[in-house]
Coordinates of C-alpha atoms and ligand atoms in Angstrom, one line a residue:
M1 CA 15.8 5.0 40.9
T2 CA 12.2 5.7 40.0
T3 CA 11.9 8.2 42.8
D4 CA 14.8 10.4 41.7
T5 CA 14.0 13.8 40.2
E6 CA 15.9 13.1 36.9
Y7 CA 14.1 9.8 36.4
P8 CA 11.0 10.9 34.5
E9 CA 13.0 12.7 31.8
L10 CA 15.7 10.0 31.5
A11 CA 13.0 7.3 31.3
E12 CA 11.0 9.0 28.5
P13 CA 11.7 7.0 25.3
Y14 CA 11.8 8.4 21.8
N15 CA 8.6 6.6 20.9
L16 CA 6.1 7.9 23.5
R17 CA 3.6 5.2 22.4
L18 CA 5.6 2.7 24.5
P19 CA 6.6 4.4 27.7
Y20 CA 8.1 1.4 29.7
K21 CA 9.4 2.2 33.1
P22 CA 12.8 0.7 33.9
A23 CA 13.3 -0.3 37.6
V24 CA 16.6 1.4 37.5
I25 CA 18.5 3.6 35.1
V26 CA 22.3 3.3 35.4
L27 CA 24.5 6.2 34.3
P28 CA 27.9 4.7 34.0
I29 CA 31.0 6.8 33.3
T30 CA 33.6 4.0 33.0
N31 CA 33.6 0.4 31.7
Q32 CA 34.0 -0.8 35.2
H33 CA 30.7 0.9 36.1
V34 CA 29.0 -1.0 33.3
Q35 CA 30.6 -4.3 34.4
D36 CA 29.5 -3.8 38.0
A37 CA 25.9 -2.9 36.9
V38 CA 25.6 -6.0 34.8
V39 CA 26.9 -8.3 37.6
C40 CA 24.4 -6.6 40.0
A41 CA 21.5 -7.1 37.6
A42 CA 22.4 -10.7 37.0
Q43 CA 22.6 -11.4 40.8
A44 CA 19.2 -9.7 41.3
G45 CA 17.6 -11.5 38.3
V46 CA 16.8 -8.2 36.6
K47 CA 16.9 -8.0 32.8
V48 CA 19.4 -5.5 31.2
Q49 CA 19.2 -3.4 28.0
A50 CA 21.7 -0.7 26.9
K51 CA 20.5 2.7 25.7
S52 CA 22.4 4.6 23.1
G53 CA 20.3 7.0 21.1
G54 CA 17.1 5.6 22.5
H55 CA 15.4 5.6 19.1
S56 CA 14.2 2.0 19.2
Y57 CA 10.8 1.8 17.5
A58 CA 9.7 -0.7 20.2
S59 CA 11.3 1.1 23.1
F60 CA 13.5 -1.9 23.6
S61 CA 16.3 0.3 25.2
S62 CA 13.7 0.8 27.9
G63 CA 13.3 -3.0 28.1
G64 CA 10.1 -3.7 26.0
K65 CA 8.5 -4.2 29.4
D66 CA 8.5 -2.5 32.8
G67 CA 11.1 -3.2 35.5
I68 CA 14.4 -3.8 33.7
M69 CA 17.8 -2.2 34.3
Q70 CA 18.6 0.4 31.6
I71 CA 22.2 1.2 31.1
N72 CA 22.2 4.7 29.6
L73 CA 25.5 5.3 27.7
Q74 CA 25.1 9.1 27.6
S75 CA 28.6 9.6 29.1
F76 CA 30.3 7.4 26.4
Q77 CA 30.8 10.2 23.9
T78 CA 34.3 9.7 22.6
V79 CA 34.8 10.4 18.9
Q80 CA 38.5 10.0 18.1
L81 CA 39.8 9.6 14.5
N82 CA 43.1 7.9 13.9
E83 CA 44.2 9.6 10.8
N84 CA 46.7 7.0 9.8
S85 CA 44.4 4.0 9.9
G86 CA 41.1 5.9 9.4
V87 CA 39.7 3.9 12.3
A88 CA 37.5 6.0 14.7
T89 CA 37.1 5.1 18.3
V90 CA 33.5 5.9 19.1
G91 CA 31.7 5.7 22.5
G92 CA 28.6 3.5 22.7
G93 CA 26.4 6.5 23.4
V94 CA 27.4 8.7 20.4
R95 CA 24.7 9.9 18.2
L96 CA 25.1 9.7 14.4
G97 CA 25.2 13.5 13.9
N98 CA 28.1 13.9 16.3
L99 CA 29.9 11.0 14.8
G100 CA 29.6 12.4 11.2
D101 CA 30.6 15.8 12.5
G102 CA 33.5 14.6 14.6
I103 CA 35.3 12.5 12.1
F104 CA 34.9 15.1 9.3
T105 CA 36.1 17.9 11.5
Q106 CA 39.1 15.9 12.7
G107 CA 40.3 14.5 9.4
N108 CA 37.8 14.9 6.5
A109 CA 36.6 11.4 7.1
A110 CA 33.2 9.9 6.4
V111 CA 31.0 6.9 7.1
A112 CA 27.9 5.3 5.6
Q113 CA 25.1 5.6 8.1
G114 CA 21.5 6.8 8.5
T115 CA 20.5 10.5 8.1
C116 CA 18.9 11.3 11.5
P117 CA 21.4 13.1 13.7
G118 CA 19.7 11.9 17.0
V119 CA 19.8 8.2 16.3
G120 CA 22.5 6.4 18.4
I121 CA 25.4 4.3 17.2
G122 CA 24.5 1.5 19.6
G123 CA 21.2 0.5 18.0
H124 CA 21.8 1.7 14.5
Y125 CA 25.2 0.2 13.8
T126 CA 24.4 -3.1 15.4
H127 CA 21.2 -3.8 13.4
G128 CA 22.2 -2.8 9.8
G129 CA 22.2 1.0 9.3
Y130 CA 21.3 2.3 5.9
G131 CA 22.1 5.7 4.3
H132 CA 22.6 6.9 0.8
A133 CA 26.3 6.0 0.9
S134 CA 25.5 2.4 1.7
R135 CA 25.3 1.0 -1.8
N136 CA 28.8 2.3 -2.2
W137 CA 30.4 1.7 1.2
G138 CA 28.1 -0.8 2.9
L139 CA 25.7 -0.8 5.8
A140 CA 26.8 1.1 9.0
M141 CA 27.4 -2.3 10.5
D142 CA 29.9 -3.3 7.8
Q143 CA 32.3 -0.6 9.0
I144 CA 32.6 -1.9 12.6
V145 CA 36.1 -3.4 12.9
G146 CA 36.1 -3.9 16.7
A147 CA 33.9 -3.5 19.8
E148 CA 34.5 -3.4 23.5
V149 CA 31.7 -5.4 25.0
V150 CA 30.6 -6.1 28.6
L151 CA 29.3 -9.6 28.7
A152 CA 26.6 -11.2 31.0
N153 CA 29.3 -12.4 33.5
G154 CA 30.7 -8.9 33.8
T155 CA 33.8 -9.5 31.7
L156 CA 34.9 -6.8 29.3
I157 CA 36.2 -8.2 26.1
K158 CA 37.5 -6.6 22.9
A159 CA 35.8 -8.4 20.0
S160 CA 36.9 -8.3 16.4
S161 CA 37.3 -10.7 13.4
T162 CA 40.3 -12.3 15.2
Q163 CA 39.3 -11.9 18.9
Y164 CA 36.0 -13.5 20.1
P165 CA 35.0 -13.7 16.4
D166 CA 31.6 -15.4 17.3
I167 CA 30.6 -12.7 19.7
F168 CA 31.8 -10.1 17.2
W169 CA 29.6 -11.7 14.5
A170 CA 26.6 -11.7 16.9
V171 CA 27.1 -8.1 18.0
K172 CA 26.6 -7.2 14.4
G173 CA 22.9 -8.0 14.3
A174 CA 21.9 -8.9 17.9
A175 CA 24.1 -6.8 20.2
E176 CA 21.2 -6.3 22.7
S177 CA 21.1 -10.0 23.4
F178 CA 24.9 -10.4 24.0
G179 CA 26.1 -7.4 26.0
V180 CA 26.7 -3.7 26.2
V181 CA 29.1 -2.3 23.6
T182 CA 30.9 0.5 25.4
T183 CA 33.2 1.4 22.5
F184 CA 33.0 0.8 18.8
Y185 CA 35.9 0.9 16.4
V186 CA 34.7 2.1 13.0
Q187 CA 36.5 2.1 9.7
T188 CA 36.0 5.5 8.1
R189 CA 36.8 6.6 4.5
A190 CA 38.0 9.9 3.0
A191 CA 35.0 12.1 2.5
P192 CA 34.4 12.8 -1.2
A193 CA 35.2 16.4 -2.2
S194 CA 31.6 16.7 -3.5
I195 CA 28.5 14.5 -3.9
T196 CA 25.5 14.9 -6.2
Y197 CA 22.2 15.2 -4.3
F198 CA 19.0 14.7 -6.3
Q199 CA 15.3 14.8 -5.8
F200 CA 12.4 14.2 -8.1
A201 CA 9.1 15.4 -6.6
F202 CA 6.4 13.8 -8.8
T203 CA 2.8 15.0 -9.2
G204 CA -0.2 13.0 -10.0
I205 CA 1.1 9.6 -9.1
F206 CA -1.9 8.8 -7.0
N207 CA -4.5 9.8 -9.6
F208 CA -4.6 6.4 -11.3
K209 CA -3.7 3.0 -10.2
R210 CA -2.0 2.3 -13.5
V211 CA 0.2 5.4 -13.0
F212 CA 1.1 4.4 -9.4
T213 CA 2.0 0.9 -10.4
N214 CA 3.8 1.6 -13.6
T215 CA 5.9 4.4 -12.0
F216 CA 7.2 2.0 -9.4
L217 CA 7.7 -0.8 -12.0
H218 CA 9.7 1.6 -14.2
I219 CA 11.9 2.7 -11.3
Q220 CA 12.4 -0.9 -10.3
D221 CA 13.5 -1.8 -13.9
V222 CA 16.0 1.1 -13.8
A223 CA 17.2 0.0 -10.4
K224 CA 18.2 -3.4 -11.9
N225 CA 19.7 -1.9 -15.1
A226 CA 23.5 -2.2 -15.0
S227 CA 23.9 0.3 -17.8
V228 CA 22.5 3.0 -15.5
I229 CA 23.0 1.8 -11.9
D230 CA 26.3 1.0 -10.2
N231 CA 27.6 1.2 -6.6
R232 CA 27.9 4.9 -6.7
I233 CA 24.2 5.6 -6.6
S234 CA 21.6 5.2 -3.9
F235 CA 18.0 6.4 -3.7
G236 CA 14.7 5.9 -1.9
I237 CA 11.1 6.7 -2.6
Y238 CA 9.1 8.6 -0.1
L239 CA 5.3 8.7 -0.3
D240 CA 2.6 9.8 2.2
N241 CA -1.1 10.5 2.8
W242 CA -0.7 14.0 1.6
G243 CA 0.0 12.7 -2.0
T244 CA 3.7 13.3 -1.9
Y245 CA 5.7 10.9 -4.1
S246 CA 9.3 11.8 -4.3
L247 CA 12.5 10.0 -5.2
S248 CA 15.7 11.3 -3.7
G249 CA 19.2 10.1 -3.2
A250 CA 22.9 10.6 -3.8
F251 CA 25.4 10.0 -6.5
F252 CA 29.1 9.7 -6.0
G253 CA 29.9 11.3 -9.3
S254 CA 29.4 14.6 -11.1
V255 CA 26.1 16.4 -11.8
N256 CA 27.0 16.1 -15.5
E257 CA 27.3 12.4 -15.4
F258 CA 24.1 12.1 -13.4
N259 CA 22.2 14.3 -15.7
T260 CA 23.3 12.5 -18.9
K261 CA 23.3 8.9 -17.7
V262 CA 21.0 8.4 -14.8
K263 CA 18.4 11.1 -14.7
P264 CA 17.0 10.6 -18.3
E265 CA 16.5 6.9 -17.8
L266 CA 14.9 7.3 -14.4
L267 CA 12.5 9.9 -15.6
R268 CA 11.7 8.3 -19.0
T269 CA 7.9 7.5 -19.2
L270 CA 7.2 8.9 -15.8
P271 CA 4.8 11.7 -14.9
S272 CA 6.2 15.2 -14.5
A273 CA 8.4 16.0 -11.6
Q274 CA 10.0 19.0 -10.0
V275 CA 13.7 18.1 -10.3
T276 CA 16.5 19.2 -8.1
V277 CA 20.1 18.1 -8.9
Q278 CA 22.8 19.7 -6.8
S279 CA 26.5 19.3 -6.2
M280 CA 27.5 19.8 -2.6
G281 CA 30.3 19.1 -0.1
W282 CA 30.1 16.1 2.1
Y283 CA 29.4 18.1 5.3
D284 CA 26.7 20.2 3.6
Y285 CA 25.2 17.0 2.3
M286 CA 24.9 15.5 5.8
V287 CA 23.2 18.6 7.0
K288 CA 20.9 18.7 3.9
V289 CA 19.6 15.1 4.4
S290 CA 19.3 15.5 8.2
G291 CA 16.4 17.9 7.7
E292 CA 17.8 19.9 10.6
A293 CA 19.8 23.1 10.8
T294 CA 22.8 21.3 12.3
I295 CA 23.9 17.7 12.7
K296 CA 25.4 18.4 16.1
V297 CA 23.3 17.1 18.9
P298 CA 23.6 18.2 22.6
L299 CA 25.4 15.5 24.7
T300 CA 22.8 15.5 27.4
G301 CA 19.1 16.5 27.7
Y302 CA 18.1 15.2 24.2
D303 CA 14.3 15.7 24.2
E304 CA 12.9 14.8 20.8
H305 CA 10.0 12.4 20.7
E306 CA 7.4 10.9 18.4
N307 CA 4.3 8.8 18.9
F308 CA 4.1 6.2 16.2
F309 CA 4.0 2.6 14.9
A310 CA 6.2 1.4 12.1
K311 CA 7.2 -1.9 10.5
S312 CA 9.1 -3.0 7.5
I313 CA 9.2 -5.4 4.6
T314 CA 12.4 -6.6 2.9
V315 CA 11.9 -7.5 -0.7
P316 CA 14.2 -10.2 -2.1
E317 CA 16.1 -9.1 -5.2
S318 CA 15.0 -12.2 -7.1
A319 CA 11.4 -11.2 -6.8
G320 CA 11.0 -7.4 -6.6
L321 CA 7.6 -6.0 -6.1
T322 CA 5.0 -7.3 -8.7
S323 CA 2.2 -5.3 -10.3
N324 CA -0.2 -7.3 -8.2
A325 CA 1.4 -6.1 -5.0
L326 CA 1.6 -2.5 -6.2
N327 CA -2.0 -2.5 -7.3
A328 CA -3.0 -4.0 -4.0
L329 CA -1.0 -1.3 -2.2
Y330 CA -2.7 1.4 -4.2
D331 CA -6.1 0.1 -3.4
Y332 CA -5.3 -0.2 0.3
L333 CA -3.8 3.3 0.6
K334 CA -7.0 4.7 -0.9
T335 CA -8.7 3.6 2.3
A336 CA -6.5 5.7 4.5
G337 CA -9.0 8.4 5.1
S338 CA -7.5 10.8 7.6
T339 CA -4.8 8.4 8.8
Q340 CA -1.4 10.0 8.6
Y341 CA 1.2 7.6 7.3
Y342 CA 4.3 7.6 5.2
I343 CA 6.2 4.9 3.4
I344 CA 9.9 4.9 2.5
I345 CA 11.2 2.4 0.0
N346 CA 15.0 2.4 -0.1
L347 CA 17.1 0.7 -2.7
Y348 CA 19.5 -1.8 -1.1
G349 CA 20.2 -4.1 -4.0
G350 CA 20.8 -3.7 -7.7
P351 CA 24.0 -3.8 -9.7
G352 CA 27.2 -3.2 -7.7
S353 CA 25.6 -2.8 -4.3
A354 CA 28.1 -3.1 -1.5
I355 CA 25.4 -4.1 0.9
N356 CA 24.7 -7.3 -0.9
S357 CA 28.4 -8.2 -1.5
K358 CA 28.5 -9.7 2.0
D359 CA 26.8 -12.8 3.5
T360 CA 25.6 -14.1 6.8
N361 CA 29.1 -15.3 7.8
F362 CA 30.1 -11.7 8.0
A363 CA 27.4 -10.6 10.4
A364 CA 24.2 -11.9 12.0
Y365 CA 22.2 -10.0 9.4
N366 CA 20.0 -11.9 7.0
D367 CA 18.9 -9.3 4.4
R368 CA 21.8 -9.2 2.0
D369 CA 19.7 -10.2 -0.9
S370 CA 17.1 -7.4 -0.6
L371 CA 16.3 -5.2 -3.5
W372 CA 14.1 -2.9 -1.5
V373 CA 13.5 -2.3 2.2
L374 CA 10.1 -0.7 3.0
Q375 CA 9.4 1.3 6.1
N376 CA 5.7 1.6 6.7
Y377 CA 5.0 4.3 9.3
G378 CA 1.9 5.6 10.9
F379 CA 1.5 8.4 13.4
G380 CA -0.3 7.9 16.7
S381 CA -2.3 4.7 17.0
A382 CA -2.3 3.7 13.4
I383 CA -1.3 0.1 14.2
N384 CA -4.1 -1.6 12.3
F385 CA -3.7 0.7 9.3
V386 CA 0.1 0.0 9.1
N387 CA -0.3 -3.7 9.6
G388 CA -2.7 -3.5 6.7
I389 CA -0.1 -2.0 4.4
N390 CA 2.1 -5.0 5.0
S391 CA -0.7 -7.4 4.5
A392 CA -1.9 -5.8 1.3
I393 CA 1.6 -6.3 -0.3
I394 CA 2.4 -9.7 1.2
N395 CA -1.0 -11.2 0.5
A396 CA -0.8 -10.0 -3.2
Q397 CA 2.5 -11.7 -3.7
P398 CA 2.2 -15.0 -1.9
Q399 CA 5.0 -16.7 -3.9
T400 CA 7.6 -14.4 -2.3
S401 CA 9.2 -14.9 1.1
F402 CA 9.5 -11.4 2.5
G403 CA 11.6 -10.5 5.6
A404 CA 11.9 -7.6 8.0
Y405 CA 14.6 -5.1 8.9
L406 CA 16.0 -5.1 12.4
N407 CA 16.4 -1.4 12.7
Y408 CA 12.6 -0.9 12.2
V409 CA 11.8 -3.4 15.0
D410 CA 8.1 -4.2 15.3
P411 CA 6.9 -5.0 18.8
T412 CA 3.7 -6.6 17.6
Y413 CA 5.5 -9.8 16.5
D414 CA 5.8 -12.7 18.9
A415 CA 9.4 -13.8 19.5
A416 CA 9.3 -16.8 17.1
T417 CA 7.9 -14.7 14.3
A418 CA 10.4 -11.9 14.9
H419 CA 13.3 -14.4 14.8
E420 CA 12.1 -15.9 11.6
L421 CA 11.5 -12.5 9.8
Y422 CA 14.6 -10.8 11.1
Y423 CA 17.2 -13.6 11.0
G424 CA 15.8 -16.7 9.3
D425 CA 16.4 -20.2 10.7
A426 CA 20.1 -20.6 10.0
V427 CA 21.3 -17.3 11.5
Y428 CA 18.9 -17.6 14.4
S429 CA 20.0 -21.1 15.3
R430 CA 23.6 -20.0 15.4
L431 CA 22.7 -17.0 17.6
A432 CA 20.7 -19.2 19.9
V433 CA 23.6 -21.6 20.5
L434 CA 26.0 -18.8 21.2
K435 CA 23.4 -17.1 23.5
K436 CA 23.3 -20.3 25.7
Q437 CA 27.1 -20.2 26.0
V438 CA 27.6 -16.5 26.7
D439 CA 24.4 -15.5 28.5
P440 CA 22.7 -18.7 29.8
Q441 CA 20.6 -16.7 32.2
S442 CA 19.3 -14.3 29.6
V443 CA 20.6 -11.3 31.5
F444 CA 20.3 -9.3 28.2
W445 CA 16.7 -9.5 27.3
N446 CA 13.8 -7.8 25.5
P447 CA 10.6 -9.5 24.3
Q448 CA 12.3 -10.4 20.9
A449 CA 15.8 -11.1 22.2
I450 CA 17.7 -14.2 21.2
G451 CA 16.4 -17.1 23.3
A452 CA 13.2 -15.1 24.4
Ligands
FAD1 C1 13.9 9.7 13.3 C2 14.5 8.4 12.9 C3 15.3 8.3 11.7 C4 15.9 7.1 11.3 N1 16.6 7.0 10.2 C5 17.2 5.8 9.8 C6 17.9 5.7 8.7 O1 18.1 6.7 7.9 N2 18.5 4.5 8.3 C7 18.3 3.4 9.1 O2 18.8 2.3 8.8 N3 17.6 3.5 10.3 C8 17.0 4.6 10.6 N4 16.3 4.7 11.8 C9 16.1 3.5 12.6 C10 17.3 3.4 13.6 O3 18.4 2.9 12.9 C11 16.9 2.5 14.8 O4 15.8 2.9 15.5 C12 18.2 2.3 15.7 O5 18.2 0.9 16.2 C13 18.2 3.2 16.9 O6 19.4 3.2 17.5 P1 19.5 3.9 19.0 O7 20.9 3.6 19.5 O8 19.1 5.3 18.8 O9 18.4 3.1 19.8 P2 18.3 2.5 21.2 O10 16.9 2.6 21.5 O11 19.2 3.1 22.2 O12 18.8 1.0 21.0 C14 18.1 0.1 20.1 C15 18.4 -1.4 20.5 O13 19.8 -1.6 20.5 C16 20.3 -1.9 21.8 N5 21.6 -1.2 22.0 C17 21.7 0.2 21.9 N6 23.0 0.5 22.2 C18 23.6 -0.6 22.5 C19 25.0 -0.9 22.9 N7 25.9 0.0 23.1 N8 25.3 -2.3 23.1 C20 24.4 -3.2 23.0 N9 23.1 -3.0 22.6 C21 22.7 -1.7 22.4 C22 19.2 -1.5 22.8 O14 19.3 -2.2 24.0 C23 18.0 -1.7 22.0 O15 17.6 -3.1 22.0 C24 15.7 5.9 12.2 C25 14.9 6.0 13.3 C26 14.4 7.2 13.7 C27 13.5 7.3 15.0
NAG2 C1 18.8 0.1 -19.5 O1 19.1 1.5 -19.7 C2 19.5 1.8 -21.1 C3 19.9 3.3 -21.1 O2 21.2 3.4 -20.5 C4 18.3 1.6 -22.0 O3 18.6 1.9 -23.3 C5 17.8 0.2 -21.8 O4 16.6 0.0 -22.5 C6 17.5 -0.2 -20.4 N1 17.2 -1.6 -20.2 C7 16.0 -2.0 -19.7 C8 15.8 -3.4 -19.6 O5 15.2 -1.2 -19.4
NAG3 C1 32.8 -14.7 30.8 O1 32.2 -15.2 29.6 C2 33.1 -15.2 28.5 C3 32.3 -15.6 27.3 O2 31.6 -16.8 27.5 C4 34.3 -16.2 28.8 O3 35.2 -16.2 27.7 C5 35.0 -15.7 30.1 O4 35.9 -16.6 30.4 C6 34.0 -15.6 31.2 N1 34.6 -14.9 32.3 C7 34.6 -15.4 33.6 C8 35.3 -14.7 34.6 O5 33.9 -16.4 33.8

C-alpha cells in the first residue's frame, strides 16, 4: 500500500519523467498469489499491469496513470536451462543480464536479445526485442516457445503454438493487455565460440549536409547488398548532439572474413573512422555491449533511473530513407542547440535477416518488413525536440508509410494512433476480438492497451 515504508522505492519507475503512483503494489511469490491478485483487482474494478524490469519508456508497468494494481514479478527469478532441449525456463521478472549469464553458465547457451542488463524479459521479449544476434537468430520474441499466463478471470494457462495458440500469439506483441506471464519458455542456442565485434567511429560527418546524407545512403546501399550482407551480420548507427557518429555491430564469422569482405565495402567512400575489429568470446561480448562492468544484476533493490522522452520510426524495407529525409534530418538536428539527444538506427532487414523471415501469423508484431528501426531519444523534457526529429523525417518522405516499435513505446500517442502505428489495422482487429473474449472488462489496461 502507498503508506508502507517500501512503497516509495518500489513505485519509482525507470523513467522518472512519468512517476505514476499505483494504488497497490503486489509482490507475489507463487502463481497462485498472482491469480488471487488479478481476481481481487477485477472484483474491485482496479486496472492491472505486470512489472518485470520496469524499463517501459512510458512507465506502463506503473499503469500509465495513477491508481492501478502493479504486479511486481521480482520474486520470479528462475533461470533453468534444459541442456537436452536447449529450452530455458525463465521467470517473468528475470532481467536480460541474468538470463544471458545464467544460460551461458549452465550450458554455454545463448539467446538473441537487447544489450541492457537491467531490462526485463516481461516487456522486452513480449514487444519484439532487438540485439546484434537478431538478424541471425530472430527477435527475442521469436525464441519464446511457451508461456504460463494468468488471465483476467484468474485462470493460469500454459500457452504455446499448440495450447491456447491465439493467446500465445497475442502475448507476443501485446502481453500487457492479456495477462501476467509468470514463466517464459525460451529456445536457446549454442553460444558461438567467438564473435567478431566491430565499431567505426567516424569524424566530420556533421560538417556538411552532403556528407551526412551520403554517408547514410552508402551504408544503406551496403545493407541491401547481398554480396556483402547475410544473416550473420548486424549493426546499428549511433549519433548524438556531441557530434558522435559511429557504426557498431557483430559478425558471426572470423575477423579475417569481416576485414576482407564487409569492412572495405562499408568504409568505401566514407569519411575517416577510428576502426575497432575484435574477436571475443560470447560472454565477453555480452559484457562489452552492455557498457557495464558485469551483466549480473542484483535480484532486488535495482535502482537505476533516467529522465527522458523517446520515440521510434520503423522504415519499410521497400522504401528505405531517402536523401530528402536525410537532408531534412540534418537541417533539423542543426537546430538542437544545447538539447541533449541521441539517435540509434538499427538494421533489422536486408539480405538473410531472420527477423523478417516471419509474418504476422507468427506473432502480433507488425514490423517484419522494416529495413531500419530508429530510436529518437532526448534527455529531460526534450519532448518537442524529439517529436520534431520524427516530423522532419516523416514530412520529408510523405510517400512512405512509417510505423513505430513497441519496445520504444511513446506515451504521447492517443490509443487509436498507437494501435495504427504499432500494429496496423489487420493485427489490431484480431487482437481486439481476442481481447473481448479473454478480458471483456479490460482488467489489463494502460492508456494504449488493446481495447483502450
Ligand atoms: C537502458 C535501456 C536499454 C534498452 N535496450 C534495448 C535494446 O537493446 N533492444 C530493444 O529491443 N529494446 C531495448 N530497450 C527497450 C526495452 O526493450 C523496453 O523498454 C522493454 O519493454 C522493457 O521491458 P521491462 O520488462 O524492463 O519493462 P516493464 O516496464 O516491466 O514492462 C513493459 C510493459 O510490458 C508489460 N509486462 C512486463 N512484464 C510482463 C509480464 N510478465 N506479463 C505481461 N506483461 C508484462 C508491462 O505491464 C508494461 O506494459 C531498452 C530500454 C532501456 C531503458
Ligand atoms: C555490392 O558489393 C560489391 C562488393 O562485394 C560491390 O562490388 C558492388 O558494387 C556492390 N553493389 C552495389 C549496388 O553497391
Ligand atoms: C478463463 O478464461 C479462459 C480464456 O477465455 C477460458 O478458457 C477459461 O475457461 C476461463 N476460466 C473460467 C474458470 O471461467
